[in-house]
GROMACS .gro file of C-alpha atoms in nm:
model
  493
    1MET     CA    1  16.738   9.031  12.120
    2ALA     CA    2  16.571   8.762  12.326
    3GLY     CA    3  16.877   8.607  12.300
    4LYS     CA    4  17.095   8.858  12.393
    5GLN     CA    5  16.866   8.933  12.714
    6PHE     CA    6  16.881   8.568  12.857
    7PRO     CA    7  17.264   8.646  13.000
    8SER     CA    8  17.188   8.975  13.092
    9LEU     CA    9  16.883   8.853  13.282
   10ALA     CA   10  17.059   8.582  13.459
   11HIS     CA   11  17.365   8.799  13.517
   12ALA     CA   12  17.136   9.107  13.671
   13ARG     CA   13  16.949   8.748  13.912
   14ARG     CA   14  17.253   8.672  14.020
   15ALA     CA   15  17.399   9.041  14.079
   16SER     CA   16  17.055   9.077  14.259
   17SER     CA   17  17.121   8.780  14.502
   18ARG     CA   18  17.472   8.936  14.588
   19CYS     CA   19  17.293   9.242  14.702
   20LEU     CA   20  17.048   9.105  14.893
   21LEU     CA   21  17.272   8.860  15.048
   22ALA     CA   22  17.508   9.164  15.169
   23VAL     CA   23  17.178   9.366  15.261
   24GLY     CA   24  17.126   9.020  15.478
   25ALA     CA   25  17.426   9.011  15.655
   26LEU     CA   26  17.435   9.401  15.700
   27LEU     CA   27  17.072   9.350  15.888
   28LEU     CA   28  17.179   9.096  16.096
   29LEU     CA   29  17.531   9.242  16.197
   30SER     CA   30  17.255   9.527  16.292
   31ALA     CA   31  17.017   9.280  16.519
   32VAL     CA   32  17.324   9.174  16.712
   33TYR     CA   33  17.482   9.481  16.715
   34PHE     CA   34  17.181   9.598  16.882
   35LEU     CA   35  17.107   9.332  17.100
   36LEU     CA   36  17.495   9.377  17.232
   37LEU     CA   37  17.419   9.757  17.311
   38ALA     CA   38  17.064   9.768  17.382
   39PRO     CA   39  16.939   9.814  17.769
   40SER     CA   40  16.828   9.486  17.883
   41PRO     CA   41  16.456   9.459  17.926
   42PRO     CA   42  16.233   9.523  18.236
   43ARG     CA   43  16.233   9.255  18.431
   44PRO     CA   44  15.887   9.051  18.506
   45VAL     CA   45  15.755   9.164  18.843
   46PRO     CA   46  15.799   8.866  19.077
   47GLY     CA   47  15.545   8.592  19.172
   48PRO     CA   48  15.416   8.543  19.524
   49LEU     CA   49  15.608   8.382  19.797
   50SER     CA   50  15.582   7.994  19.689
   51ASN     CA   51  15.890   8.153  19.536
   52PRO     CA   52  16.086   8.344  19.811
   53SER     CA   53  16.370   8.391  19.546
   54ALA     CA   54  16.133   8.626  19.373
   55ALA     CA   55  16.136   8.874  19.620
   56THR     CA   56  16.330   9.058  19.791
   57THR     CA   57  16.291   8.983  20.218
   58SER     CA   58  16.550   9.157  20.390
   59PHE     CA   59  16.540   9.493  20.518
   60VAL     CA   60  16.870   9.676  20.417
   61ALA     CA   61  16.881   9.512  20.088
   62SER     CA   62  16.508   9.663  19.985
   63LEU     CA   63  16.623  10.005  20.175
   64ASP     CA   64  16.933  10.030  19.980
   65ARG     CA   65  16.693   9.976  19.615
   66PHE     CA   66  16.458  10.191  19.749
   67LEU     CA   67  16.651  10.521  19.844
   68ASP     CA   68  16.906  10.477  19.517
   69SER     CA   69  16.591  10.466  19.296
   70PRO     CA   70  16.280  10.647  19.518
   71PRO     CA   71  15.937  10.627  19.368
   72ARG     CA   72  15.853  10.972  19.255
   73PRO     CA   73  15.664  11.166  19.449
   74THR     CA   74  15.260  11.221  19.287
   75ALA     CA   75  15.087  11.550  19.311
   76SER     CA   76  14.717  11.497  19.533
   77PRO     CA   77  14.508  11.782  19.466
   78ALA     CA   78  14.446  11.952  19.771
   79ALA     CA   79  14.150  11.860  20.047
   80PRO     CA   80  13.807  11.986  19.930
   81ALA     CA   81  13.690  12.298  20.095
   82ASP     CA   82  13.430  12.087  20.239
   83LEU     CA   83  13.617  11.740  20.292
   84ASP     CA   84  13.306  11.601  20.486
   85ALA     CA   85  13.045  11.628  20.249
   86ALA     CA   86  13.301  11.521  19.960
   87ILE     CA   87  13.312  11.217  20.136
   88ARG     CA   88  12.960  11.170  20.203
   89THR     CA   89  12.910  11.199  19.822
   90GLN     CA   90  13.202  10.967  19.698
   91GLU     CA   91  13.003  10.676  20.002
   92GLU     CA   92  12.654  10.693  19.868
   93ALA     CA   93  12.797  10.722  19.498
   94ARG     CA   94  12.921  10.392  19.611
   95LEU     CA   95  12.626  10.295  19.768
   96TYR     CA   96  12.341  10.298  19.546
   97GLY     CA   97  12.569  10.317  19.214
   98ASP     CA   98  12.603   9.937  19.199
   99PRO     CA   99  12.414   9.762  19.517
  100GLY     CA  100  12.469   9.417  19.350
  101GLY     CA  101  12.861   9.505  19.348
  102ALA     CA  102  13.155   9.325  19.478
  103TRP     CA  103  13.150   9.335  19.879
  104PRO     CA  104  13.384   9.429  20.040
  105ALA     CA  105  13.547   9.653  19.733
  106PRO     CA  106  13.981   9.707  19.811
  107LEU     CA  107  14.055   9.901  20.062
  108ARG     CA  108  14.129  10.276  19.941
  109VAL     CA  109  14.453  10.432  20.153
  110TYR     CA  110  14.522  10.772  20.104
  111VAL     CA  111  14.909  10.780  20.175
  112TYR     CA  112  15.010  11.178  20.343
  113GLU     CA  113  15.288  11.345  20.115
  114MET     CA  114  15.493  11.448  20.516
  115PRO     CA  115  15.820  11.641  20.444
  116ARG     CA  116  16.152  11.458  20.433
  117LYS     CA  117  16.260  11.484  20.801
  118PHE     CA  118  15.987  11.232  20.931
  119THR     CA  119  16.034  11.007  20.583
  120TYR     CA  120  16.331  10.958  20.344
  121ASP     CA  121  16.529  11.145  20.618
  122LEU     CA  122  16.504  10.893  20.845
  123LEU     CA  123  16.555  10.610  20.628
  124SER     CA  124  16.893  10.707  20.523
  125LEU     CA  125  16.996  10.762  20.869
  126PHE     CA  126  16.947  10.435  20.971
  127ARG     CA  127  17.098  10.347  20.601
  128ASP     CA  128  17.405  10.524  20.653
  129SER     CA  129  17.476  10.495  20.996
  130TYR     CA  130  17.403  10.076  20.954
  131ARG     CA  131  17.713   9.979  20.935
  132GLN     CA  132  17.969  10.184  21.120
  133THR     CA  133  17.731  10.178  21.434
  134ASP     CA  134  17.774   9.895  21.696
  135ASN     CA  135  17.518  10.043  21.981
  136LEU     CA  136  17.387   9.817  22.216
  137THR     CA  137  17.082   9.837  22.390
  138SER     CA  138  17.048   9.816  22.831
  139ASN     CA  139  17.021   9.483  22.769
  140GLY     CA  140  17.291   9.423  22.500
  141SER     CA  141  17.095   9.425  22.219
  142PRO     CA  142  17.245   9.582  21.880
  143VAL     CA  143  16.975   9.924  21.822
  144HIS     CA  144  16.974   9.856  21.474
  145ARG     CA  145  16.836   9.520  21.528
  146LEU     CA  146  16.553   9.602  21.704
  147ILE     CA  147  16.458   9.881  21.396
  148GLU     CA  148  16.492   9.622  21.156
  149GLN     CA  149  16.265   9.405  21.378
  150HIS     CA  150  16.040   9.657  21.419
  151SER     CA  151  16.061   9.795  21.021
  152ILE     CA  152  15.668   9.738  20.972
  153ASP     CA  153  15.608  10.098  20.908
  154TYR     CA  154  15.860  10.093  20.558
  155TRP     CA  155  15.741   9.777  20.412
  156LEU     CA  156  15.419   9.920  20.486
  157TRP     CA  157  15.482  10.221  20.311
  158ALA     CA  158  15.727  10.137  20.056
  159ASP     CA  159  15.436   9.905  19.892
  160LEU     CA  160  15.147  10.142  19.886
  161ILE     CA  161  15.397  10.422  19.763
  162ALA     CA  162  15.558  10.163  19.478
  163PRO     CA  163  15.420  10.233  19.125
  164GLU     CA  164  15.084  10.020  19.063
  165SER     CA  165  15.264   9.802  18.818
  166GLN     CA  166  15.487   9.694  19.003
  167ARG     CA  167  15.244   9.609  19.328
  168LEU     CA  168  15.113   9.223  19.372
  169LEU     CA  169  14.846   9.334  19.617
  170LYS     CA  170  14.490   9.366  19.490
  171ASN     CA  171  14.250   9.452  19.822
  172VAL     CA  172  14.456   9.755  19.874
  173ILE     CA  173  14.484  10.088  19.637
  174ARG     CA  174  14.630  10.403  19.689
  175VAL     CA  175  14.400  10.657  19.608
  176GLN     CA  176  14.542  11.043  19.541
  177ARG     CA  177  14.244  11.239  19.582
  178GLN     CA  178  14.108  11.300  20.032
  179GLU     CA  179  13.743  11.241  19.940
  180GLU     CA  180  13.798  10.876  19.819
  181ALA     CA  181  14.010  10.774  20.080
  182ASP     CA  182  13.881  10.493  20.342
  183ILE     CA  183  14.167  10.522  20.593
  184PHE     CA  184  14.493  10.779  20.573
  185TYR     CA  185  14.799  10.643  20.642
  186VAL     CA  186  15.063  10.851  20.825
  187PRO     CA  187  15.434  10.745  20.721
  188PHE     CA  188  15.621  10.863  21.015
  189PHE     CA  189  15.898  10.623  21.103
  190THR     CA  190  15.922  10.614  21.511
  191THR     CA  191  16.085  10.374  21.598
  192ILE     CA  192  16.450  10.534  21.410
  193SER     CA  193  16.370  10.804  21.517
  194TYR     CA  194  16.373  10.676  21.866
  195PHE     CA  195  16.664  10.486  21.823
  196LEU     CA  196  16.879  10.722  21.643
  197LEU     CA  197  16.824  11.090  21.735
  198GLU     CA  198  16.905  11.255  22.092
  199LYS     CA  199  16.651  11.250  22.330
  200GLN     CA  200  16.532  11.562  22.301
  201GLU     CA  201  16.545  11.600  21.902
  202CYS     CA  202  16.365  11.308  21.952
  203LYS     CA  203  16.063  11.444  22.155
  204ALA     CA  204  16.072  11.768  21.915
  205LEU     CA  205  16.093  11.599  21.598
  206TYR     CA  206  15.753  11.394  21.729
  207ARG     CA  207  15.599  11.706  21.846
  208GLU     CA  208  15.622  11.821  21.499
  209ALA     CA  209  15.457  11.492  21.316
  210LEU     CA  210  15.178  11.573  21.549
  211LYS     CA  211  15.129  11.893  21.474
  212TRP     CA  212  15.154  11.831  21.135
  213VAL     CA  213  14.889  11.525  21.124
  214THR     CA  214  14.651  11.718  21.378
  215ASP     CA  215  14.622  11.978  21.134
  216GLN     CA  216  14.518  11.792  20.855
  217PRO     CA  217  14.113  11.856  20.739
  218ALA     CA  218  14.101  11.472  20.740
  219TRP     CA  219  14.230  11.433  21.088
  220LYS     CA  220  14.001  11.721  21.213
  221ARG     CA  221  13.696  11.573  21.016
  222SER     CA  222  13.757  11.232  21.219
  223GLU     CA  223  13.972  11.309  21.520
  224GLY     CA  224  14.238  11.087  21.385
  225ARG     CA  225  13.934  10.745  21.399
  226ASP     CA  226  14.042  10.677  21.018
  227HIS     CA  227  14.423  10.725  21.019
  228ILE     CA  228  14.708  10.477  21.036
  229ILE     CA  229  15.018  10.522  21.283
  230PRO     CA  230  15.284  10.288  21.308
  231VAL     CA  231  15.401  10.236  21.673
  232HIS     CA  232  15.534   9.904  21.641
  233HIS     CA  233  15.797   9.948  21.911
  234PRO     CA  234  15.674   9.962  22.268
  235TRP     CA  235  15.878  10.324  22.359
  236SER     CA  236  15.836  10.503  21.984
  237PHE     CA  237  15.607  10.797  21.988
  238LYS     CA  238  15.542  10.760  22.335
  239SER     CA  239  15.520  11.132  22.473
  240VAL     CA  240  15.276  11.195  22.253
  241ARG     CA  241  15.057  10.892  22.196
  242ARG     CA  242  14.753  11.055  22.423
  243PHE     CA  243  14.702  11.265  22.156
  244VAL     CA  244  14.654  11.037  21.910
  245LYS     CA  245  14.463  10.794  22.145
  246LYS     CA  246  14.182  10.750  21.868
  247ALA     CA  247  14.376  10.696  21.546
  248VAL     CA  248  14.434  10.291  21.440
  249TRP     CA  249  14.794  10.211  21.583
  250LEU     CA  250  15.013   9.956  21.438
  251LEU     CA  251  15.130   9.763  21.771
  252PRO     CA  252  15.328   9.427  21.828
  253ASP     CA  253  15.127   9.366  22.140
  254MET     CA  254  14.829   9.499  22.366
  255ASP     CA  255  15.076   9.472  22.681
  256SER     CA  256  14.831   9.394  22.969
  257THR     CA  257  15.096   9.477  23.225
  258GLY     CA  258  15.024   9.859  23.173
  259ASN     CA  259  15.376   9.923  23.131
  260TRP     CA  260  15.437  10.062  22.800
  261TYR     CA  261  15.090  10.152  22.685
  262LYS     CA  262  14.817  10.314  22.927
  263PRO     CA  263  14.515  10.140  23.024
  264GLY     CA  264  14.210  10.236  22.765
  265GLN     CA  265  14.483  10.362  22.459
  266VAL     CA  266  14.504  10.017  22.258
  267TYR     CA  267  14.270   9.784  22.209
  268LEU     CA  268  14.160   9.492  21.970
  269GLU     CA  269  13.805   9.611  21.873
  270LYS     CA  270  14.072   9.997  21.713
  271ASP     CA  271  14.434   9.848  21.651
  272VAL     CA  272  14.659   9.544  21.506
  273ILE     CA  273  14.897   9.359  21.611
  274LEU     CA  274  15.150   9.280  21.380
  275PRO     CA  275  15.447   9.045  21.377
  276TYR     CA  276  15.811   9.121  21.439
  277VAL     CA  277  16.055   9.079  21.125
  278PRO     CA  278  16.203   8.784  21.193
  279ASN     CA  279  16.545   8.747  21.277
  280VAL     CA  280  16.673   8.376  21.115
  281ASP     CA  281  16.620   8.258  20.799
  282LEU     CA  282  16.294   8.145  20.637
  283CYS     CA  283  16.305   7.764  20.661
  284ASP     CA  284  16.130   7.617  20.374
  285SER     CA  285  15.905   7.292  20.304
  286LYS     CA  286  16.296   7.148  20.153
  287CYS     CA  287  16.482   7.284  20.457
  288VAL     CA  288  16.214   7.151  20.681
  289SER     CA  289  16.226   6.818  20.523
  290GLU     CA  290  16.604   6.772  20.510
  291THR     CA  291  16.607   6.928  20.901
  292GLN     CA  292  16.328   6.678  20.991
  293SER     CA  293  16.583   6.365  21.079
  294LYS     CA  294  16.839   6.613  21.263
  295ARG     CA  295  16.559   6.752  21.558
  296SER     CA  296  16.711   6.569  21.803
  297THR     CA  297  16.634   6.817  22.054
  298LEU     CA  298  16.294   6.828  22.223
  299LEU     CA  299  16.243   7.191  22.356
  300PHE     CA  300  16.479   7.525  22.281
  301PHE     CA  301  16.489   7.841  22.426
  302ARG     CA  302  16.787   8.094  22.355
  303GLY     CA  303  16.741   8.482  22.474
  304ARG     CA  304  16.768   8.700  22.754
  305LEU     CA  305  16.703   8.465  23.082
  306LYS     CA  306  16.600   8.736  23.314
  307ARG     CA  307  16.357   9.008  23.235
  308ASN     CA  308  16.070   9.208  23.390
  309ALA     CA  309  15.749   9.250  23.424
  310GLY     CA  310  15.554   8.978  23.271
  311GLY     CA  311  15.866   8.826  23.176
  312LYS     CA  312  15.979   8.703  23.523
  313ILE     CA  313  15.817   8.356  23.459
  314ARG     CA  314  16.121   8.314  23.289
  315SER     CA  315  16.368   8.287  23.573
  316SER     CA  316  16.124   7.986  23.710
  317LEU     CA  317  16.095   7.765  23.388
  318VAL     CA  318  16.510   7.796  23.377
  319THR     CA  319  16.507   7.634  23.739
  320GLU     CA  320  16.260   7.446  23.635
  321LEU     CA  321  16.413   7.280  23.299
  322LYS     CA  322  16.801   7.338  23.332
  323ASN     CA  323  16.938   7.019  23.307
  324VAL     CA  324  16.674   6.808  23.178
  325GLU     CA  325  16.761   6.572  22.891
  326ASP     CA  326  16.698   6.650  22.549
  327ILE     CA  327  16.619   7.040  22.628
  328VAL     CA  328  16.847   7.324  22.568
  329ILE     CA  329  16.799   7.660  22.770
  330GLU     CA  330  17.079   7.965  22.651
  331GLU     CA  331  17.149   8.263  22.762
  332GLY     CA  332  17.219   8.482  22.472
  333THR     CA  333  17.123   8.792  22.271
  334ALA     CA  334  17.067   8.955  21.912
  335GLY     CA  335  17.337   8.956  21.683
  336VAL     CA  336  17.515   8.827  21.421
  337GLU     CA  337  17.671   8.505  21.654
  338GLY     CA  338  17.340   8.515  21.820
  339LYS     CA  339  17.143   8.488  21.487
  340VAL     CA  340  17.347   8.171  21.341
  341ALA     CA  341  17.365   8.018  21.732
  342ALA     CA  342  16.886   8.067  21.755
  343GLN     CA  343  16.879   7.930  21.347
  344ASN     CA  344  17.108   7.637  21.419
  345GLY     CA  345  16.887   7.565  21.758
  346MET     CA  346  16.611   7.584  21.664
  347ARG     CA  347  16.633   7.418  21.334
  348LYS     CA  348  16.778   7.096  21.556
  349SER     CA  349  16.442   7.132  21.754
  350LEU     CA  350  16.108   7.001  21.769
  351PHE     CA  351  15.932   7.258  21.997
  352CYS     CA  352  16.067   7.607  22.091
  353LEU     CA  353  15.968   7.783  22.429
  354ASN     CA  354  15.807   8.108  22.324
  355PRO     CA  355  15.775   8.321  22.760
  356ALA     CA  356  15.672   8.628  22.788
  357GLY     CA  357  15.923   8.929  22.767
  358ASP     CA  358  15.930   9.267  22.913
  359THR     CA  359  15.560   9.237  22.708
  360PRO     CA  360  15.372   8.933  22.601
  361SER     CA  361  15.494   8.924  22.272
  362SER     CA  362  15.858   8.865  22.166
  363ALA     CA  363  16.034   8.820  21.811
  364ARG     CA  364  16.113   8.437  21.907
  365LEU     CA  365  15.771   8.331  21.845
  366PHE     CA  366  15.840   8.436  21.468
  367ASP     CA  367  16.170   8.286  21.433
  368ALA     CA  368  16.032   8.005  21.587
  369ILE     CA  369  15.748   7.979  21.283
  370VAL     CA  370  15.985   8.071  21.057
  371SER     CA  371  16.219   7.770  21.120
  372GLY     CA  372  15.984   7.477  21.125
  373CYS     CA  373  16.019   7.448  21.534
  374ILE     CA  374  15.687   7.417  21.711
  375PRO     CA  375  15.619   7.748  21.897
  376VAL     CA  376  15.535   7.651  22.318
  377ILE     CA  377  15.360   7.980  22.417
  378VAL     CA  378  15.365   8.038  22.756
  379SER     CA  379  15.236   8.427  22.791
  380ASP     CA  380  14.886   8.400  22.947
  381GLU     CA  381  14.783   8.756  22.779
  382LEU     CA  382  14.924   8.716  22.426
  383GLU     CA  383  14.750   8.905  22.184
  384LEU     CA  384  14.877   8.763  21.837
  385PRO     CA  385  14.888   8.902  21.501
  386PHE     CA  386  14.587   8.803  21.250
  387GLU     CA  387  14.456   8.607  21.458
  388GLY     CA  388  14.082   8.718  21.318
  389ILE     CA  389  14.238   8.557  21.002
  390LEU     CA  390  14.511   8.282  21.099
  391ASP     CA  391  14.393   7.986  21.387
  392TYR     CA  392  14.701   7.923  21.565
  393ARG     CA  393  14.629   7.639  21.761
  394LYS     CA  394  14.712   7.444  21.442
  395ILE     CA  395  15.066   7.623  21.473
  396ALA     CA  396  15.140   7.628  21.845
  397LEU     CA  397  15.071   7.492  22.137
  398PHE     CA  398  14.954   7.722  22.473
  399VAL     CA  399  15.021   7.672  22.771
  400SER     CA  400  14.910   7.849  23.129
  401SER     CA  401  15.221   7.975  23.360
  402ASN     CA  402  15.064   7.777  23.656
  403ASP     CA  403  15.094   7.449  23.405
  404ALA     CA  404  15.455   7.550  23.295
  405VAL     CA  405  15.639   7.597  23.634
  406GLN     CA  406  15.483   7.295  23.759
  407PRO     CA  407  15.751   7.039  23.853
  408GLY     CA  408  15.744   6.773  23.560
  409TRP     CA  409  15.454   6.896  23.408
  410LEU     CA  410  15.581   7.083  23.028
  411VAL     CA  411  15.785   6.795  22.993
  412LYS     CA  412  15.598   6.538  23.066
  413TYR     CA  413  15.349   6.698  22.828
  414LEU     CA  414  15.541   6.768  22.587
  415ARG     CA  415  15.678   6.380  22.559
  416GLY     CA  416  15.314   6.288  22.561
  417ILE     CA  417  15.234   6.438  22.196
  418ASP     CA  418  15.168   6.222  21.950
  419THR     CA  419  15.447   6.239  21.624
  420LYS     CA  420  15.128   6.241  21.394
  421ILE     CA  421  15.017   6.589  21.542
  422VAL     CA  422  15.388   6.679  21.548
  423LYS     CA  423  15.429   6.653  21.169
  424GLU     CA  424  15.106   6.777  21.129
  425MET     CA  425  15.145   7.116  21.315
  426GLN     CA  426  15.521   7.140  21.135
  427SER     CA  427  15.334   7.105  20.806
  428ASN     CA  428  15.094   7.342  20.897
  429LEU     CA  429  15.437   7.576  20.997
  430VAL     CA  430  15.542   7.524  20.682
  431LYS     CA  431  15.216   7.666  20.505
  432TYR     CA  432  15.168   7.973  20.766
  433SER     CA  433  15.527   8.074  20.709
  434ARG     CA  434  15.412   8.294  20.405
  435HIS     CA  435  15.257   8.496  20.618
  436PHE     CA  436  15.515   8.656  20.874
  437ILE     CA  437  15.800   8.718  20.568
  438TYR     CA  438  15.793   9.081  20.521
  439SER     CA  439  15.914   9.154  20.133
  440SER     CA  440  15.942   9.377  19.842
  441PRO     CA  441  15.749   9.362  19.648
  442ALA     CA  442  15.416   9.282  19.942
  443GLN     CA  443  15.294   8.932  19.838
  444PRO     CA  444  14.937   8.828  19.867
  445LEU     CA  445  14.877   8.689  20.200
  446GLY     CA  446  15.198   8.756  20.353
  447PRO     CA  447  15.165   9.018  20.636
  448GLU     CA  448  15.135   9.342  20.437
  449ASP     CA  449  14.849   9.181  20.290
  450LEU     CA  450  14.674   9.097  20.604
  451THR     CA  451  14.733   9.362  20.777
  452TRP     CA  452  14.530   9.528  20.551
  453ARG     CA  453  14.257   9.282  20.546
  454MET     CA  454  14.200   9.363  20.927
  455ILE     CA  455  14.152   9.722  20.880
  456ALA     CA  456  13.958   9.652  20.567
  457GLY     CA  457  13.776   9.436  20.874
  458LYS     CA  458  13.726   9.704  21.106
  459LEU     CA  459  13.668  10.038  20.852
  460VAL     CA  460  13.267   9.952  20.898
  461ASN     CA  461  13.302  10.038  21.235
  462ILE     CA  462  13.552  10.323  21.210
  463LYS     CA  463  13.295  10.494  20.984
  464LEU     CA  464  13.021  10.442  21.251
  465HIS     CA  465  13.209  10.577  21.472
  466ILE     CA  466  13.268  10.913  21.292
  467GLN     CA  467  12.925  10.988  21.208
  468ARG     CA  468  12.802  10.883  21.561
  469SER     CA  469  13.059  11.180  21.631
  470HIS     CA  470  12.938  11.412  21.433
  471ARG     CA  471  12.571  11.392  21.521
  472VAL     CA  472  12.523  11.317  21.862
  473VAL     CA  473  12.549  11.720  22.053
  474ARG     CA  474  12.829  11.730  22.291
  475GLU     CA  475  12.791  11.706  22.668
  476SER     CA  476  12.379  11.566  22.567
  477ARG     CA  477  12.459  11.315  22.682
  478SER     CA  478  12.737  11.021  22.822
  479LEU     CA  479  13.002  10.886  22.514
  480CYS     CA  480  13.203  10.616  22.602
  481THR     CA  481  13.564  10.751  22.515
  482CYS     CA  482  13.900  10.565  22.535
  483GLU     CA  483  13.920  10.689  22.868
  484CYS     CA  484  13.658  10.483  23.016
  485ARG     CA  485  13.752  10.136  22.805
  486VAL     CA  486  13.870   9.853  23.102
  487GLY     CA  487  14.248   9.780  23.071
  488ASN     CA  488  14.434   9.598  22.763
  489ILE     CA  489  14.332   9.240  22.925
  490THR     CA  490  14.194   8.930  22.697
  491ARG     CA  491  13.865   8.805  22.893
  492LEU     CA  492  13.650   8.522  22.780
  493LEU     CA  493  13.310   8.620  22.714
   0.00000   0.00000   0.00000
């Protein structure tokens, strides 16, 4: 029996081996089939802007992706019947819960779920008409490019409502309960509505938005002091601003001329200055290094040569600087051709002239920064973004208007700057440029991040004024309100 069993066992083993090979081949084919047909795994979350290609910095491209796959709305509970008491309970729990805890804690933002007419419908209107329109403003600037320059309301909102797993910012979090919030964000696209709606339709929408916001319990509790309203274009929301002047406004400037904001409506204690979205592409460290030897122009300016109000100095500067060797002064407006000309000019220049426009600020400043061109700022009343965090003296030269128009003064001053200082400032521009590039997802130390850091720094003062307004008996004494503040003028203290 034993002798007969061995051949049988050998045959069985060979048969078993063939079976295992067949099973293995079948499993291999199944694996290949699965890999070919299975959906691709989710892409990893992009890293910081040290690798700019990992994030979307184009407004149109980011908006396309956002509208094609909008974040799912989250159901937030209604505000408690006594919102003030609920907020005080939350704040006392934090105050006494862990006295040795980290401070400051992440800023907690409640994002209003406004009707679509104030949010998605306006974004869709912009996208649908972006490539079909060639509307120009009175000064020749493309309307849609102006909307992009002032699209900070989109970048902040899109980041706040993104799924937490896709967000990179850790110093600001979105909360779903109003009593847990430090700040309330109003996601109304005031700039898009101003430019793309008929005048009366826009004003009507402004009034609707005003009523919707001011009817909210949180607004009534604080009179809007802890609410964020993006009014980044100087004309946006203008017809109803007087009703929301206690809220925190996100602005491009303070405008000391008084043409755009009434005295007392805006001031640094309350509001936040945000940079324009640059019109030119980022010139990174490699780009700056490659263009170093090609920067043969001493000073460059391209833009409208005549402006109103504080921008009148441009005419004086043009008269002073025209026909000077190594200086380029060009008339130009925004647009595709203007962008190319401005970008090429800035990347060939050591210094870029930044005079005041109709307001003290100009998008040109941020174009210069991301181009590696040292800004020469001739704007006596300019307020700068994030100046509580950033030291602009490391990347820009500040020249008084009186000095700049003196015959020969500015050219002599620029030619006398040591080469070592120029290289150091160029290096700082590469380092600082990340603070002015809006992106999706929002990057640590990007403009969205610094916006919330600036607001967090105002938080204690905001709460102080809210609490004070609750305990002071009305009419019992004189209170300093917005109306009694000085005009929007920076003074040395």
